[in-house]
């Protein structure tokens, strides 16, 4: 039996991971630590029960982290908590340094102290692990003909978000080299799936379509991302937690490179197909283009590019496949259709977010369209 601390468990990937872990590891205890920033949602998590505990708190608080680690006798930390949105990091980088860099260090330091105490009294009866969830963005932008990044590819982050994640990754490695803290790292490509905050490309565009708004594609839509279904990411994290070696980094991705325009067109077609198959949707989402017989692609609209917009990410996951036996299972078109279905079926979840002042303020600042909200 393991006792997990999951930081950022109310966010997109964290909530999917908590759900996955509770389903597949019923014997384990899970403690979620989350500061409930704009990106955190209690409603993304199942109701609390004796198997898992909710704690609202900030990873920057080292003493609070220490207390929780002791109180819950945590042996496994899965660190998702971060400021994660590139566009927000361009608007205000400071918080990214505070949470992603200082917060990661506060957590590492708490773990070093608490786990170090029992090491003095002999070997811990349970194996321990600090797993840090990172991103492919730390490797920087690839040219069209470059090979996909491997674990040994040098870091070259370009956005304040990517730079803060890179700094955190270096700290995690340093705690392994210096203190022999049993860490693992994973660098994953773009995730999509349920409970994705409707500010990132795929969920934003789904809710925009359902509300009849335009789809603001940055630049010419030629930037390439390597999309992975969040459940495949959770399986990859499980493989690393159960079979990964301390001190190692694993890249997680599914060799699924698409331009943004290809993703958006696929999404439009998936929405149109869902409406064609279910006439009731046209009554319920009367502003959506297919409700008026108009193709969703008509809403694609090219807007000013993101500053420093990385052209291409592509990840080589062969180490994770070869050494830990992981492989992705969700095919992209099916995963996209299932994601559209999830947003159609969970209107209450996303409408609650759309009603928040913080969300509306962000959309107004980023897209300059307050009148349409
Ligand atoms: P998210 O923004 O949806 O969720 C982040 C969560 O962290 C939220 O619940 C938020 O409340 C919480 N949080 C923020 N600051 C905190 C703090 N100081 N203390 C405690 N909790 C705090 O992010 P996500 O998309 O789920 O990403 C999770 C992790 O995975 C991040 O570390 C991110 O860098 C990484 N990642 C994300 C993707 C992706 O495509 N979304 C891909 C690769 C890696
Ligand atoms: O690559 C992994 C990263 O993927 C994670 O580390 C980040 O936490 C996660 O947010 C994601 O970053 P991106 O910047 O790639 O995701 P986002 O959904 O913001 O954008 C995806 C692409 O779509 C990107 O090229 C920018 C573009 N885009 C995005 C938005 C929100 C648009 O064209 N229009 C938009 O309105």
XYZ file of C-alpha atoms and ligand atoms in Angstrom:
453
model
C 0.000 0.000 0.000
C 1.285 3.454 -0.928
C 0.423 6.843 0.534
C 0.430 9.444 -2.209
C 0.547 13.225 -2.019
C -0.756 14.665 -5.291
C -0.090 18.389 -5.639
C -2.252 20.315 -8.108
C -4.817 17.494 -7.970
C -7.718 19.856 -8.722
C -6.225 20.880 -12.075
C -6.746 19.233 -15.448
C -4.144 16.453 -15.395
C -3.999 16.166 -11.599
C -7.751 15.492 -11.345
C -7.591 12.918 -14.125
C -4.649 11.293 -12.346
C -6.435 11.175 -8.967
C -9.471 9.579 -10.593
C -7.253 7.100 -12.456
C -5.272 6.191 -9.351
C -8.320 5.681 -7.113
C -9.829 3.411 -9.757
C -6.713 1.335 -10.438
C -5.091 1.282 -7.000
C -7.967 0.913 -4.542
C -5.610 -0.112 -1.719
C -3.687 3.190 -1.747
C -4.362 6.433 0.117
C -4.347 9.700 -1.842
C -3.953 13.171 -0.341
C -4.578 16.103 -2.697
C -2.846 19.409 -1.978
C -4.101 22.269 -4.142
C -4.240 26.049 -3.746
C -7.413 26.291 -5.869
C -6.137 28.995 -8.161
C -8.323 30.000 -11.126
C -7.296 26.681 -12.763
C -8.281 24.439 -9.829
C -11.729 22.900 -9.478
C -13.087 20.845 -6.615
C -15.815 19.706 -9.006
C -13.222 17.924 -11.160
C -12.643 15.495 -8.294
C -14.967 12.793 -6.967
C -16.619 13.299 -3.561
C -14.104 12.895 -0.722
C -14.217 9.515 1.057
C -12.064 7.477 3.439
C -9.592 6.670 0.625
C -8.688 10.218 -0.264
C -8.360 13.559 1.505
C -8.666 17.107 0.222
C -6.250 19.742 1.576
C -6.384 23.334 0.356
C -2.884 24.761 0.594
C 0.014 26.324 -1.271
C 3.125 24.297 -2.201
C 5.206 27.420 -1.574
C 4.518 26.892 2.170
C 7.419 24.618 3.156
C 6.329 24.213 6.774
C 2.805 23.301 5.673
C 4.227 20.738 3.238
C 6.357 19.226 6.022
C 3.423 18.960 8.382
C 1.293 17.211 5.780
C 4.071 14.775 4.820
C 4.519 13.790 8.487
C 0.844 13.670 9.371
C -0.056 11.455 6.408
C 3.193 9.462 6.375
C 3.509 10.130 2.664
C 5.856 7.828 0.713
C 5.076 9.012 -2.836
C 4.787 12.593 -4.062
C 3.368 13.319 -7.522
C 3.979 16.986 -8.197
C 1.608 18.541 -10.736
C 0.986 21.912 -9.044
C 2.078 24.731 -11.321
C 1.005 27.785 -13.180
C 0.595 26.121 -16.565
C -0.733 28.554 -19.174
C 1.892 29.990 -21.557
C -0.246 33.036 -22.466
C -0.705 33.951 -18.784
C 3.058 33.623 -18.261
C 3.583 36.174 -21.022
C 1.179 38.565 -19.296
C 2.650 38.158 -15.778
C 5.689 35.887 -15.300
C 6.278 36.565 -11.569
C 3.727 34.083 -10.247
C 5.218 31.386 -12.506
C 8.581 31.778 -10.804
C 6.956 31.779 -7.356
C 4.871 28.640 -7.868
C 6.855 26.613 -10.377
C 10.368 27.336 -9.105
C 10.066 28.434 -5.453
C 7.081 26.114 -4.875
C 8.899 23.092 -6.287
C 11.911 23.876 -4.136
C 9.714 24.261 -1.024
C 8.228 20.845 -1.697
C 11.609 19.222 -2.387
C 13.029 20.716 0.770
C 10.090 19.525 2.892
C 10.431 16.020 1.455
C 14.202 16.008 2.039
C 13.730 16.965 5.681
C 10.864 14.614 6.487
C 12.185 11.571 4.626
C 15.701 12.324 5.869
C 14.547 12.059 9.490
C 13.490 8.434 9.191
C 16.548 7.536 7.098
C 18.645 8.322 10.179
C 16.839 5.570 12.051
C 17.455 3.026 9.302
C 16.040 2.264 5.891
C 12.435 3.221 5.287
C 10.191 0.123 5.097
C 8.446 1.478 1.986
C 10.236 2.613 -1.151
C 9.834 6.344 -1.653
C 9.454 8.479 -4.722
C 9.237 12.156 -5.611
C 7.848 12.396 -9.134
C 7.991 15.740 -10.919
C 5.589 16.316 -13.819
C 7.181 18.497 -16.460
C 6.693 19.477 -20.071
C 8.186 19.121 -23.543
C 8.319 22.928 -23.699
C 11.602 22.934 -21.741
C 13.382 21.618 -24.867
C 12.309 24.672 -26.874
C 11.134 24.926 -30.441
C 12.015 22.470 -33.233
C 12.423 23.226 -36.928
C 10.288 21.285 -39.429
C 13.041 18.721 -40.151
C 14.472 18.292 -36.633
C 14.167 14.866 -34.992
C 11.786 14.612 -32.000
C 13.355 15.488 -28.629
C 14.893 12.785 -26.457
C 15.678 12.893 -22.739
C 19.265 14.030 -23.495
C 18.199 16.922 -25.758
C 19.564 20.156 -24.224
C 17.081 22.508 -22.593
C 16.206 25.712 -24.480
C 12.988 27.111 -22.980
C 11.486 30.152 -24.687
C 8.425 31.307 -22.705
C 8.470 32.392 -19.051
C 6.326 29.304 -18.337
C 8.810 26.949 -20.033
C 11.759 28.677 -18.335
C 10.146 28.278 -14.912
C 9.473 24.573 -15.558
C 13.064 24.101 -16.760
C 14.360 25.713 -13.560
C 12.160 23.385 -11.495
C 13.422 20.344 -13.437
C 17.027 21.342 -12.693
C 16.244 21.643 -8.984
C 14.658 18.187 -8.933
C 17.730 16.683 -10.609
C 19.970 18.563 -8.187
C 18.166 16.991 -5.210
C 18.924 13.565 -6.667
C 22.580 14.312 -7.340
C 23.185 16.163 -4.079
C 20.918 14.452 -1.540
C 20.084 11.171 -3.326
C 16.401 12.025 -3.016
C 14.629 9.258 -5.015
C 13.246 11.442 -7.794
C 11.905 10.733 -11.258
C 10.913 13.286 -13.906
C 8.615 13.133 -16.908
C 8.405 15.591 -19.789
C 5.095 15.301 -21.558
C 3.597 16.780 -24.713
C 0.227 18.588 -24.994
C -2.576 16.759 -23.197
C -6.279 16.843 -24.029
C -9.383 15.207 -22.544
C -11.973 15.708 -19.775
C -11.770 18.463 -17.104
C -9.491 20.636 -19.280
C -9.827 24.289 -18.254
C -11.594 26.158 -21.100
C -8.773 28.588 -21.653
C -6.432 26.158 -23.489
C -6.855 25.537 -27.218
C -9.113 22.446 -27.403
C -11.585 23.144 -24.563
C -11.715 26.885 -25.364
C -12.617 26.148 -28.952
C -15.264 23.559 -28.001
C -17.068 25.955 -25.649
C -16.651 28.825 -28.122
C -18.378 26.728 -30.793
C -21.187 25.680 -28.467
C -21.728 29.355 -27.619
C -21.499 30.472 -31.262
C -18.245 32.428 -30.839
C -15.293 32.625 -33.202
C -12.216 30.386 -32.983
C -9.152 32.644 -32.580
C -6.235 30.756 -34.185
C -2.901 32.465 -33.453
C -0.801 33.460 -36.484
C -1.348 31.216 -39.486
C -2.203 28.085 -37.465
C 0.994 26.364 -38.649
C 2.492 25.682 -35.198
C 2.808 21.994 -34.457
C 1.968 20.298 -31.158
C 2.221 16.593 -30.281
C -1.130 15.657 -28.709
C -1.580 12.954 -26.067
C -4.818 11.897 -24.382
C -4.668 12.637 -20.651
C -5.496 9.032 -19.761
C -2.426 7.855 -21.695
C -0.396 10.388 -19.705
C -1.817 8.963 -16.451
C -0.829 5.438 -17.556
C 2.656 6.726 -18.342
C 2.939 8.268 -14.880
C 1.776 4.988 -13.358
C 4.504 3.095 -15.265
C 7.145 5.542 -14.021
C 5.919 5.431 -10.410
C 5.809 1.636 -10.365
C 8.799 0.734 -12.536
C 10.851 3.895 -13.174
C 14.358 4.246 -11.797
C 15.361 7.015 -9.377
C 17.278 9.825 -11.053
C 15.770 9.063 -14.480
C 13.775 11.262 -16.843
C 11.124 9.843 -19.181
C 9.584 11.612 -22.172
C 5.852 11.007 -22.640
C 4.190 11.513 -26.026
C 2.380 9.622 -28.741
C 4.066 10.662 -32.024
C 0.909 12.545 -32.913
C 2.114 15.807 -34.449
C -0.556 18.125 -35.833
C -0.623 21.750 -36.880
C -3.021 23.851 -34.846
C -5.155 24.321 -37.939
C -5.437 20.537 -38.392
C -6.479 20.169 -34.746
C -9.065 22.942 -35.011
C -10.500 21.616 -38.270
C -10.744 18.120 -36.758
C -12.485 19.592 -33.743
C -14.984 21.497 -35.923
C -15.785 18.327 -37.847
C -16.231 16.339 -34.622
C -18.715 18.953 -33.348
C -20.605 18.917 -36.668
C -20.809 15.113 -36.599
C -22.140 15.116 -33.025
C -24.875 17.617 -33.983
C -25.777 15.657 -37.131
C -26.161 12.465 -35.091
C -28.267 14.058 -32.360
C -30.826 16.684 -33.474
C -31.634 17.556 -29.832
C -28.227 19.270 -29.588
C -29.299 21.931 -32.095
C -32.201 22.902 -29.834
C -30.062 22.964 -26.730
C -27.022 24.749 -28.202
C -28.978 26.947 -30.604
C -26.077 29.409 -31.167
C -23.652 26.693 -32.331
C -22.986 26.903 -36.098
C -24.305 23.389 -36.955
C -27.613 24.295 -35.269
C -28.105 26.770 -38.145
C -26.770 24.344 -40.747
C -23.454 26.217 -40.999
C -20.156 24.262 -40.802
C -18.212 24.928 -37.620
C -15.089 25.589 -39.700
C -16.709 28.910 -40.737
C -15.868 30.183 -37.233
C -12.084 29.833 -37.737
C -10.543 33.258 -37.448
C -6.813 34.126 -37.577
C -5.625 36.554 -34.901
C -2.344 38.156 -33.788
C 0.315 35.550 -33.001
C 1.524 34.638 -29.494
C 4.856 36.436 -28.796
C 7.774 33.982 -29.099
C 5.344 31.281 -30.280
C 7.304 28.003 -30.474
C 6.921 26.556 -33.965
C 7.025 22.850 -33.236
C 7.161 20.344 -30.381
C 7.706 16.659 -31.029
C 8.642 14.108 -28.430
C 10.392 10.752 -28.732
C 8.835 8.431 -26.104
C 10.902 5.360 -26.996
C 12.686 5.180 -23.608
C 9.348 4.924 -21.765
C 8.117 2.352 -24.290
C 11.300 0.272 -24.276
C 12.252 0.373 -20.603
C 8.871 0.530 -18.859
C 6.576 -1.153 -21.383
C 4.252 1.829 -21.820
C 2.466 2.671 -25.058
C -0.353 5.117 -25.815
C -3.782 3.609 -26.424
C -6.045 6.487 -27.467
C -6.107 7.291 -31.171
C -6.348 11.068 -31.704
C -9.556 11.327 -33.789
C -11.386 9.033 -31.381
C -9.998 10.899 -28.367
C -11.052 14.228 -29.867
C -14.593 12.985 -30.571
C -14.793 11.616 -27.006
C -13.578 14.965 -25.648
C -16.269 16.849 -27.601
C -18.799 14.375 -26.203
C -17.509 14.991 -22.671
C -18.042 18.769 -22.985
C -21.534 18.207 -24.430
C -22.358 15.992 -21.437
C -20.744 18.200 -18.755
C -22.179 21.596 -19.515
C -22.630 22.432 -15.847
C -18.892 21.917 -15.196
C -17.751 24.391 -17.871
C -20.613 26.887 -17.517
C -19.699 27.417 -13.870
C -16.181 28.408 -14.998
C -17.460 30.643 -17.820
C -19.508 32.539 -15.223
C -16.475 33.443 -13.092
C -15.183 37.005 -13.183
C -11.576 35.814 -13.417
C -12.323 33.758 -16.517
C -14.300 36.529 -18.191
C -11.552 39.027 -17.377
C -8.904 36.795 -18.962
C -10.954 36.276 -22.161
C -11.552 40.018 -22.404
C -7.849 40.843 -21.933
C -6.564 38.142 -24.253
C -9.104 38.351 -27.049
C -10.534 41.856 -26.540
C -14.124 40.733 -26.854
C -15.940 41.629 -23.625
C -19.191 42.340 -25.455
C -19.430 38.753 -26.587
C -19.249 37.303 -23.095
P -3.679 23.217 -14.523
O -3.322 24.655 -14.694
O -4.942 22.710 -15.127
O -3.712 22.851 -12.982
C -2.768 23.304 -12.072
C -3.280 22.997 -10.668
O -2.266 23.417 -9.734
C -4.558 23.734 -10.305
O -5.460 22.882 -9.650
C -4.080 24.834 -9.368
O -5.070 25.237 -8.424
C -2.901 24.156 -8.702
N -1.917 25.110 -8.173
C -1.410 26.211 -8.784
N -0.563 26.861 -7.969
C -0.510 26.133 -6.813
C 0.191 26.275 -5.593
N 1.007 27.320 -5.386
N 0.034 25.337 -4.640
C -0.815 24.288 -4.833
N -1.525 24.123 -5.954
C -1.373 25.027 -6.940
O -2.427 22.411 -15.074
P -2.376 21.026 -15.874
O -2.606 21.297 -17.310
O -3.206 20.034 -15.165
O -0.827 20.669 -15.707
C -0.389 19.945 -14.551
C 1.126 19.802 -14.615
O 1.482 19.123 -15.814
C 1.874 21.136 -14.636
O 3.032 20.995 -13.861
C 2.220 21.330 -16.103
O 3.409 22.073 -16.231
C 2.409 19.898 -16.565
N 2.120 19.616 -17.981
C 0.928 19.992 -18.543
C 0.652 19.644 -19.862
C -0.656 20.007 -20.516
O -0.806 19.778 -21.738
N -1.637 20.539 -19.799
C 1.607 18.943 -20.617
C 2.835 18.615 -19.999
C 3.069 18.935 -18.682
O 3.493 21.148 -24.654
C 3.001 20.957 -23.351
C 2.302 22.217 -22.891
O 1.053 22.249 -23.568
C 2.099 22.281 -21.387
O 3.347 22.315 -20.758
C 1.273 23.519 -21.013
O 1.012 23.517 -19.620
C -0.030 23.461 -21.764
O -0.802 24.611 -21.494
C 0.228 23.349 -23.267
O 0.844 24.572 -23.761
P 0.439 25.203 -25.166
O 0.832 26.608 -25.178
O 0.910 24.332 -26.283
O -1.166 25.025 -25.058
P -2.374 25.949 -25.513
O -3.608 25.130 -25.429
O -2.372 27.269 -24.821
O -2.048 26.213 -27.056
C -1.913 25.136 -27.982
C -1.556 25.754 -29.324
O -2.707 26.482 -29.811
C -0.423 26.759 -29.259
O 0.371 26.657 -30.429
C -1.121 28.121 -29.226
C -2.401 27.852 -30.021
N -3.577 28.652 -29.591
C -3.945 28.629 -28.281
C -5.021 29.360 -27.831
C -5.416 29.350 -26.376
C -4.319 29.368 -30.530
O -4.006 29.348 -31.734
N -5.373 30.099 -30.082
C -5.761 30.151 -28.782
O -6.741 30.860 -28.445
